[in-house]
Coordinates of C-alpha atoms (C1' of nucleotides) in Angstrom, one line a residue:
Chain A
X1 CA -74.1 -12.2 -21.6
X2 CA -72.2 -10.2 -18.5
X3 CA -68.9 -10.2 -19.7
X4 CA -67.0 -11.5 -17.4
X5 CA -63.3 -13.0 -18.4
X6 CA -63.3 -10.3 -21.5
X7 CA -61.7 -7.3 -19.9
X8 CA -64.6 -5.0 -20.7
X9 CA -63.6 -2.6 -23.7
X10 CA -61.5 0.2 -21.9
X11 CA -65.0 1.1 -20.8
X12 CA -65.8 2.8 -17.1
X13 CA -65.6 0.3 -14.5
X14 CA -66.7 -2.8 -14.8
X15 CA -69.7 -2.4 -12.2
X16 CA -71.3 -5.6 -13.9
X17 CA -72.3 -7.6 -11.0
X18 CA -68.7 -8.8 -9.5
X19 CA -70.5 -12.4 -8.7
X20 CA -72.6 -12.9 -11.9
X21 CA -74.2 -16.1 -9.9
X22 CA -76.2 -13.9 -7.9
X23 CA -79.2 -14.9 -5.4
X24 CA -81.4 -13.5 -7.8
X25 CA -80.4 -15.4 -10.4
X26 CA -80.1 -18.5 -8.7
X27 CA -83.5 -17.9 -6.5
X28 CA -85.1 -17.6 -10.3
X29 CA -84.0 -20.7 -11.3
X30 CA -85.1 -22.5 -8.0
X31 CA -88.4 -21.2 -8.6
X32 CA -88.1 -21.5 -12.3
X33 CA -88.0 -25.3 -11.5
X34 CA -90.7 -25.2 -9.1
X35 CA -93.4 -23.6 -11.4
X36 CA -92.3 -25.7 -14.3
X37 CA -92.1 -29.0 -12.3
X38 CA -95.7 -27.4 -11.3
X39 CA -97.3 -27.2 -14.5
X40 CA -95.0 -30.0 -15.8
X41 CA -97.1 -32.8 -13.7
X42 CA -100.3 -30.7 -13.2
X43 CA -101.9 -32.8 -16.6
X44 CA -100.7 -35.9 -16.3
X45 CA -101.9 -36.1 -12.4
X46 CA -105.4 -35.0 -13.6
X47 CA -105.9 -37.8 -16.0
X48 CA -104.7 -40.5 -13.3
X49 CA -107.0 -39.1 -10.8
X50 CA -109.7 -40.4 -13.1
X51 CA -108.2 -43.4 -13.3
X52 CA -107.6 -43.4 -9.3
X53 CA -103.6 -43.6 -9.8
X54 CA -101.3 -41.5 -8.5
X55 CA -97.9 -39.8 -9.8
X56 CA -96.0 -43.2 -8.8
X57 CA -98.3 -44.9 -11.1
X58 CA -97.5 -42.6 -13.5
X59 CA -93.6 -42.9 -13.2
X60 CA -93.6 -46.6 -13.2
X61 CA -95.7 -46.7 -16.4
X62 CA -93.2 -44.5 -17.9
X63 CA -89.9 -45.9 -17.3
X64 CA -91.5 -49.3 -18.1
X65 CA -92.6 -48.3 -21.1
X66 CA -89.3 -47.1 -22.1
X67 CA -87.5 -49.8 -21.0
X68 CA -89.1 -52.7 -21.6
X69 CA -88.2 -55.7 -20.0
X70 CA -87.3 -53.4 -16.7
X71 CA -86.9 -55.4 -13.8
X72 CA -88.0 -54.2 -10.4
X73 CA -84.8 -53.8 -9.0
X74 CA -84.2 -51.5 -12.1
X75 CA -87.4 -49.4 -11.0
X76 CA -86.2 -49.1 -7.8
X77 CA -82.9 -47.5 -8.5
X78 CA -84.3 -44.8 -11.0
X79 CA -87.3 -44.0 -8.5
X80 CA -85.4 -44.2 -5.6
X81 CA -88.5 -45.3 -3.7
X82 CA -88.7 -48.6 -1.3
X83 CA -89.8 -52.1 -2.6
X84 CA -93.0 -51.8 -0.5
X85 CA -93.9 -49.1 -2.1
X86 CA -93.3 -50.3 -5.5
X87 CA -94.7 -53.4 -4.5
X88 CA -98.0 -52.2 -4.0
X89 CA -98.0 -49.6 -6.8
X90 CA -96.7 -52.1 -9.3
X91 CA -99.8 -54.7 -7.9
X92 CA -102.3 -52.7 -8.4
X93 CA -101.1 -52.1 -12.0
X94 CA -100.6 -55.3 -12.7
X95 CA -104.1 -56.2 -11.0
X96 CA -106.2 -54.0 -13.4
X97 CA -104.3 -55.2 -16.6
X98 CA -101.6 -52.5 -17.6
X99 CA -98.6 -54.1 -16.6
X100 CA -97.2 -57.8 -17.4
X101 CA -94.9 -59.6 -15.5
X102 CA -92.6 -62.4 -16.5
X103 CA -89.5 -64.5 -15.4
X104 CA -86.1 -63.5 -16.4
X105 CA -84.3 -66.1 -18.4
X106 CA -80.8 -65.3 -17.2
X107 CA -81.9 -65.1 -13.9
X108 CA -85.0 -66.4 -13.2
X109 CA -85.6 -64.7 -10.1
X110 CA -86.3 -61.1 -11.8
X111 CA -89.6 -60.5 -13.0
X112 CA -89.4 -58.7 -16.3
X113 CA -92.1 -55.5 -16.6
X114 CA -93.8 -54.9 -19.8
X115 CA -96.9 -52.6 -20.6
X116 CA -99.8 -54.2 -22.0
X117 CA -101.9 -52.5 -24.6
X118 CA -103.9 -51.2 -22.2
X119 CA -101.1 -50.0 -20.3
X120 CA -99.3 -48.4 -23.7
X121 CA -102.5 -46.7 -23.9
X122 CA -102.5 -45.4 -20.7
X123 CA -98.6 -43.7 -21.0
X124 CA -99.2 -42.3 -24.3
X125 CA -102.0 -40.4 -22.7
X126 CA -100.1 -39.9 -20.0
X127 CA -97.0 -38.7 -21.6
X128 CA -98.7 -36.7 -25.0
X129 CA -99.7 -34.1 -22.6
X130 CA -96.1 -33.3 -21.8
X131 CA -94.3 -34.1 -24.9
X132 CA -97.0 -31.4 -26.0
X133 CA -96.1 -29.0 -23.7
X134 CA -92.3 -29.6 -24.0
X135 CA -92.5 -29.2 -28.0
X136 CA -94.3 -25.9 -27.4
X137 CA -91.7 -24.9 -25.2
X138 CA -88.8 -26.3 -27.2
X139 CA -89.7 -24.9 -30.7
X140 CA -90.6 -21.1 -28.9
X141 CA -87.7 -21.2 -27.3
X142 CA -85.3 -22.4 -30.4
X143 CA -82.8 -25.3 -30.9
X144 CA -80.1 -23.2 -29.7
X145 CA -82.3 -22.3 -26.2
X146 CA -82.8 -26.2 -26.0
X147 CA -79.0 -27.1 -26.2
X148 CA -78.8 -24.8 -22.8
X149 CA -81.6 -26.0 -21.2
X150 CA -80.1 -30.0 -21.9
X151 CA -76.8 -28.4 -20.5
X152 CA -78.2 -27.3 -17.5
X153 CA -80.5 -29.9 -16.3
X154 CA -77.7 -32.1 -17.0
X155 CA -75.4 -29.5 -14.6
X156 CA -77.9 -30.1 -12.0
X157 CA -78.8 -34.1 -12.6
X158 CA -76.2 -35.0 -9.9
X159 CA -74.7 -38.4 -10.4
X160 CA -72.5 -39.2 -13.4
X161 CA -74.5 -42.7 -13.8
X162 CA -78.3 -40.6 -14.1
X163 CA -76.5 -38.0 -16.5
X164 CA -75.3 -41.1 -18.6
X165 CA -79.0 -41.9 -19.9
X166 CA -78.5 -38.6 -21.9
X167 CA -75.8 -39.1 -24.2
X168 CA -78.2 -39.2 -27.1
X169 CA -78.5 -42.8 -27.6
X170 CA -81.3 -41.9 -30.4
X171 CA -80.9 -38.0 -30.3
X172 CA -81.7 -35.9 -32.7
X173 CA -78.5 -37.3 -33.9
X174 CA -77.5 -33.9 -35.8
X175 CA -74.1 -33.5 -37.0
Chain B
X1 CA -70.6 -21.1 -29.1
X2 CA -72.7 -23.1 -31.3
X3 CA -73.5 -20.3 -34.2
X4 CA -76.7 -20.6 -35.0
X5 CA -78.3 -17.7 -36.7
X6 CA -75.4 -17.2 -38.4
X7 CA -76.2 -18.7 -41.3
X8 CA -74.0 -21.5 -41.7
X9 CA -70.5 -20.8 -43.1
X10 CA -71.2 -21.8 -46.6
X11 CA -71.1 -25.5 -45.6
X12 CA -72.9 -28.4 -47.1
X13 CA -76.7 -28.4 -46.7
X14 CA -78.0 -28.4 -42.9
X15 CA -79.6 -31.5 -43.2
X16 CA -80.8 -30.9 -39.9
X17 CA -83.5 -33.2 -38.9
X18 CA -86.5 -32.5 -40.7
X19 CA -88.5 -33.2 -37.5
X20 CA -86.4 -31.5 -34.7
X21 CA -89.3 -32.2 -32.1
X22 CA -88.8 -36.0 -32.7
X23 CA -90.1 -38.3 -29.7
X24 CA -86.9 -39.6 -28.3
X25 CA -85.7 -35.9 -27.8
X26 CA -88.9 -34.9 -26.4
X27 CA -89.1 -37.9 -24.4
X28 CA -85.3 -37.2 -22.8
X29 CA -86.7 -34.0 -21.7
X30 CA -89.4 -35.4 -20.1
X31 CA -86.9 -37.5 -18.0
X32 CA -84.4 -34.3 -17.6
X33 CA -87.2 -33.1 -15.5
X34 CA -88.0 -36.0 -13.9
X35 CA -83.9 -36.8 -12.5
X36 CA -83.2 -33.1 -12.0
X37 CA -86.1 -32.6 -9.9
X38 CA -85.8 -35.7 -8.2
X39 CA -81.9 -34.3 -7.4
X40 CA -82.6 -30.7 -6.7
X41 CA -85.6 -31.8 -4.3
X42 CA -83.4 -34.6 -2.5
X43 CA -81.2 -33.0 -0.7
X44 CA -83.5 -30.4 1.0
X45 CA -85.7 -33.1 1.7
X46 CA -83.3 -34.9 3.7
X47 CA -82.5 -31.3 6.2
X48 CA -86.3 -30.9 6.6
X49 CA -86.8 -34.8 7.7
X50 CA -84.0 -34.0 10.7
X51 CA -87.0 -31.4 11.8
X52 CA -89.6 -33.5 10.8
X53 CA -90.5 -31.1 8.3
X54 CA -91.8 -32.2 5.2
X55 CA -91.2 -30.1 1.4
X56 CA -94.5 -28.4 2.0
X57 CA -93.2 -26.9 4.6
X58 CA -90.3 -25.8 2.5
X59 CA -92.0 -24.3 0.1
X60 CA -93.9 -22.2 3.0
X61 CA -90.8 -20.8 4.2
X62 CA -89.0 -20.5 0.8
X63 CA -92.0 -18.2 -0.3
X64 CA -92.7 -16.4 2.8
X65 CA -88.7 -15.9 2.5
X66 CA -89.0 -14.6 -0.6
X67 CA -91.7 -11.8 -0.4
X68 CA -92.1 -11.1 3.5
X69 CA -96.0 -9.9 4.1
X70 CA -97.0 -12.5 2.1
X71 CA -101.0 -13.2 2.9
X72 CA -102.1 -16.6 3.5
X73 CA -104.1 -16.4 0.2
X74 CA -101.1 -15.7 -1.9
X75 CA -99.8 -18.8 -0.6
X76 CA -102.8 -20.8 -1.6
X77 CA -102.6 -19.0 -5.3
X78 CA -98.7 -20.0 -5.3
X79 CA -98.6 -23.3 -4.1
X80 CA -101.8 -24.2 -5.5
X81 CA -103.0 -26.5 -2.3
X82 CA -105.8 -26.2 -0.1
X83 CA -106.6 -24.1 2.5
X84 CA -106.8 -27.2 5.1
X85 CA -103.6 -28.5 4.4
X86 CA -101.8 -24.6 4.3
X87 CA -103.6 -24.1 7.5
X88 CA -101.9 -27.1 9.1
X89 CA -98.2 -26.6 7.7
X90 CA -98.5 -23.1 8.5
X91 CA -99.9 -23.4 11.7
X92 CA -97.1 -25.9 12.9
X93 CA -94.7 -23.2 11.6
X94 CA -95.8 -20.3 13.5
X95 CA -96.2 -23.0 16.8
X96 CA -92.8 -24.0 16.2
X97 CA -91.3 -20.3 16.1
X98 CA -90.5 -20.0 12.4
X99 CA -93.3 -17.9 10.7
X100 CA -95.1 -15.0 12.7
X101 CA -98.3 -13.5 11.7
X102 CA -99.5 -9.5 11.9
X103 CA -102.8 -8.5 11.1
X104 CA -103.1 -6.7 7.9
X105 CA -103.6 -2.6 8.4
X106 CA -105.7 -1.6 4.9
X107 CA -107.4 -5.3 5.6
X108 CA -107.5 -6.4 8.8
X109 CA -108.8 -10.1 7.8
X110 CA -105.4 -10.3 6.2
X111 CA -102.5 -12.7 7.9
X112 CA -99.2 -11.1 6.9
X113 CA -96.7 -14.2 7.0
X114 CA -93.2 -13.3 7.5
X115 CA -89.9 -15.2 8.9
X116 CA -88.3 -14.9 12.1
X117 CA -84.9 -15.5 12.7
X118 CA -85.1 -18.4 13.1
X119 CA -87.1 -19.0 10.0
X120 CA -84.9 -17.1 7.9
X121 CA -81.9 -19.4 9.2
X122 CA -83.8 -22.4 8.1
X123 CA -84.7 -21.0 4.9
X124 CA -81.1 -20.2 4.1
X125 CA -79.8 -23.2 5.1
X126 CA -82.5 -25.4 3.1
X127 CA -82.0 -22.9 -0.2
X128 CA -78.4 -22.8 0.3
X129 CA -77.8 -26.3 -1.4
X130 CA -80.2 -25.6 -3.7
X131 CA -78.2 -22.3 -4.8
X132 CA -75.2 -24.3 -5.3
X133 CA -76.3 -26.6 -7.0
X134 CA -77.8 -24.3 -9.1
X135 CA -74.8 -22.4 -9.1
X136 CA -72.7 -25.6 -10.5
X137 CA -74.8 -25.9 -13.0
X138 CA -75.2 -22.8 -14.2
X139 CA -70.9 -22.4 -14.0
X140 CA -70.6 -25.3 -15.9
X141 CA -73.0 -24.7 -18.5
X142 CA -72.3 -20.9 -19.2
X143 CA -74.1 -17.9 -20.0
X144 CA -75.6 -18.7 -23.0
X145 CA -77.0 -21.9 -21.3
X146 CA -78.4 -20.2 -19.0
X147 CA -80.2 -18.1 -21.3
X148 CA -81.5 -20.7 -22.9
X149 CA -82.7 -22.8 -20.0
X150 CA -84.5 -19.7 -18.5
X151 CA -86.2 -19.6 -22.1
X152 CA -87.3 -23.4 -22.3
X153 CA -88.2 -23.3 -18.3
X154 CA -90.7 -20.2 -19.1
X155 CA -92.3 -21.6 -22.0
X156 CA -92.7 -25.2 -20.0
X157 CA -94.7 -22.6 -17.4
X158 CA -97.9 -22.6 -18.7
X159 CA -99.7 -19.5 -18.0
X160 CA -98.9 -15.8 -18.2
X161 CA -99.1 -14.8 -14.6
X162 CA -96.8 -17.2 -13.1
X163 CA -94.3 -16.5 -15.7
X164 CA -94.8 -13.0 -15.2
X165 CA -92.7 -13.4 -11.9
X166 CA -89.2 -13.8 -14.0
X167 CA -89.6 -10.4 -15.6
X168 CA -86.0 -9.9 -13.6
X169 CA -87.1 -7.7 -11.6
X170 CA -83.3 -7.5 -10.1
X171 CA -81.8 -9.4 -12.8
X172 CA -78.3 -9.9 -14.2
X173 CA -79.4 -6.1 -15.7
X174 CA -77.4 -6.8 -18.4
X175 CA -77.8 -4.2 -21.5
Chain C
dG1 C1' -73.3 -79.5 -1.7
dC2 C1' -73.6 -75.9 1.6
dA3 C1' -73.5 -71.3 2.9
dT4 C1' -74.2 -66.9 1.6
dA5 C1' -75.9 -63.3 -1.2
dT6 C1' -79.4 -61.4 -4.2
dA7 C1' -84.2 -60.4 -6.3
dT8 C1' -88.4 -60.1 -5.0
dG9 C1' -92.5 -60.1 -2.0
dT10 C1' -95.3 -59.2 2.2
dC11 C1' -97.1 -57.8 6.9
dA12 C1' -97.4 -54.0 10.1
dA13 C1' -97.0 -49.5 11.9
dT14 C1' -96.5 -44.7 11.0
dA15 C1' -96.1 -39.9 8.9
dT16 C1' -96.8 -36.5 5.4
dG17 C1' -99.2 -34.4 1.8
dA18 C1' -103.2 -33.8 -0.4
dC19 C1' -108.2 -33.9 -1.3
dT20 C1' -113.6 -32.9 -0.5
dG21 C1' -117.3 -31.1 2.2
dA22 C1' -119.2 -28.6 5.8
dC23 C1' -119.3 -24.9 8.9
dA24 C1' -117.6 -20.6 11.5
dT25 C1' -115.9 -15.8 12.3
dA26 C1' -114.5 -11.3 11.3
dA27 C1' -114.1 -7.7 8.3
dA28 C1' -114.8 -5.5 4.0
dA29 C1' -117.8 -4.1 0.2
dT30 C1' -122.1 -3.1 -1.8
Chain D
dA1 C1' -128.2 -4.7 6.2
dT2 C1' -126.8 -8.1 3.2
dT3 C1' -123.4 -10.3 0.7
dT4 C1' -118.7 -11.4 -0.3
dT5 C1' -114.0 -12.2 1.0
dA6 C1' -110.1 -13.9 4.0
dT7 C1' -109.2 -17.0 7.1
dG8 C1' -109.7 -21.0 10.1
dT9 C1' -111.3 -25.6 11.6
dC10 C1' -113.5 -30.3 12.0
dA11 C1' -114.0 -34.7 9.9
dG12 C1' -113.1 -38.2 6.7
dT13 C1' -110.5 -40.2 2.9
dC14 C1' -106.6 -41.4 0.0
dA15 C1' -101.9 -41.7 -2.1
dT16 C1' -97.1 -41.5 -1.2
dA17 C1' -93.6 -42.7 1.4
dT18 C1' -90.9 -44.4 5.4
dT19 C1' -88.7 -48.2 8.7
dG20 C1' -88.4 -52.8 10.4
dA21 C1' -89.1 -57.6 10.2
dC22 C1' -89.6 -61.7 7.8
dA23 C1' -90.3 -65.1 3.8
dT24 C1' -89.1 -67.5 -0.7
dA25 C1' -86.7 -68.6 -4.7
dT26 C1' -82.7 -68.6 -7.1
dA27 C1' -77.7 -67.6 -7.9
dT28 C1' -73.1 -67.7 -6.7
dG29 C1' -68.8 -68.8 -4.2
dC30 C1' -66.1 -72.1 -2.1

DNA sequence: GCATATATGTCAATATGACTGACATAAAAT
DNA sequence: ATTTTATGTCAGTCATATTGACATATATGC
């Protein structure tokens, strides 16, 4: 797109927007995120609403369910919420029987997270309803459209350490 | 970059994952969301709690930024809130000398919303890091990227009307 | 072994964002 | 003239999130 760098082809002027980042663009994008983020959690937070959970619960059911064994601390960092927060969202879970806790070995002063069955059942409900809407999104858009969309949410993912959980570890592992 | 839909320079058989859509890719887009919200969303977050302002009232002044005369019921269809809690974030931002109000001339039970100066300082300042992050990313992930995130970003919008908004109506005007 | 640091938990106070439900007013539409 | 729409407001409730203070158990360093 907008050729920039390749001296346009003897052509009139170049005239092609001298910025190419333009507030346009970028104000797009900003509310690209917004709607998508929108829609993205719109599902998800109408099935814990039934349950009487909120998006916390939500978040803390998924990342324990994809890392089991997750210890609180863990949570904490990739939430970036308080302990007393946690705390109380992670008791009430753990209360009505969809998360387990238990003892580190190492160190025996972590408590390990797991999901019980109950609880698995709860994030693949939970989480279907996005992987569906992503997969829609993904395959009308095209592998080549998804390689740019995992480029730039990467681009904006500040910190090298967050951007590290994407390097595939069980990608689609093509090539 | 990346050749797709050229149709593979006589190499060995693509091989390509049968699947494509497999979980673990689905699921690392599910988290892309999650971190690069969290990041885009953080640092605004921390300007606005230096005017104990919160993001709602970000996303008032972003939008009333963005299309000035906005009604208050365009809001409510945008932001998808209620009237009660629109009514108080807006209310504290026309108190506080960032939002005025006119009465609408072909309906007068209309409140046009627009920025003040001071408003529209507050709104640039607050989008400003968002742009650049934006801007980064985009940078760093080139054009085609870009193409391809605005393609996977409009699919994960789910209905017509909201996506409706990105038919760049002063876009990069390319071709 | 003692001192310190870390992992976790808890009590309290406070603010924001969001909801439902009920009701009110002005102006437009039929 | 009645009804509908655009907006506003009062009241109650809940979830998310904060800061600050303090407690306990366990590791770790010296």
């Amino acid at each position: 797109m907008t050729d920039i760098k390749s001296p346009l082809p003897g052509g009139p002027k170049p005239a092609v927007n001298p910025l190419f980042l333009r507030d346009e663009e970028l104000r797009q994008a900003i509310e690209l995120l917004f709607f998508g983020y929108r829609d993205f959690t719109a599902e998800p937070d109408a099935i814990l609403a039934r349950y009487r959970f909120g998006r916390a619960h939500h978040r803390v059911i998924y990342f324990i369910g994809r890392h089991p064994g997750m210890t609180v601390s863990g949570l904490l960092h990739i939430l970036r919420i308080t302990k007393q927060i946690l705390s109380r969202v992670l008791g009430q879970l753990i209360e009505r029987g969809y998360v387990v806790q238990r003892q580190g070995t190492s160190d025996r002063r972590q408590r390990l997270l797991d999901l019980t069955e109950k609880g698995r059942g709860l994030e693949e409900q939970l989480s279907a309803e996005q992987r569906a809407r992503i997969a829609r999104a993904y395959r009308e858009a095209g592998g080549e459209a998804v390689e740019g969309f995992r480029k730039v949410m990467l681009g904006i993912i500040g910190n090298e350490e967050d951007r590290a959980r994407f390097d595939r570890p069980a990608g689609p592992a093509r090539r």
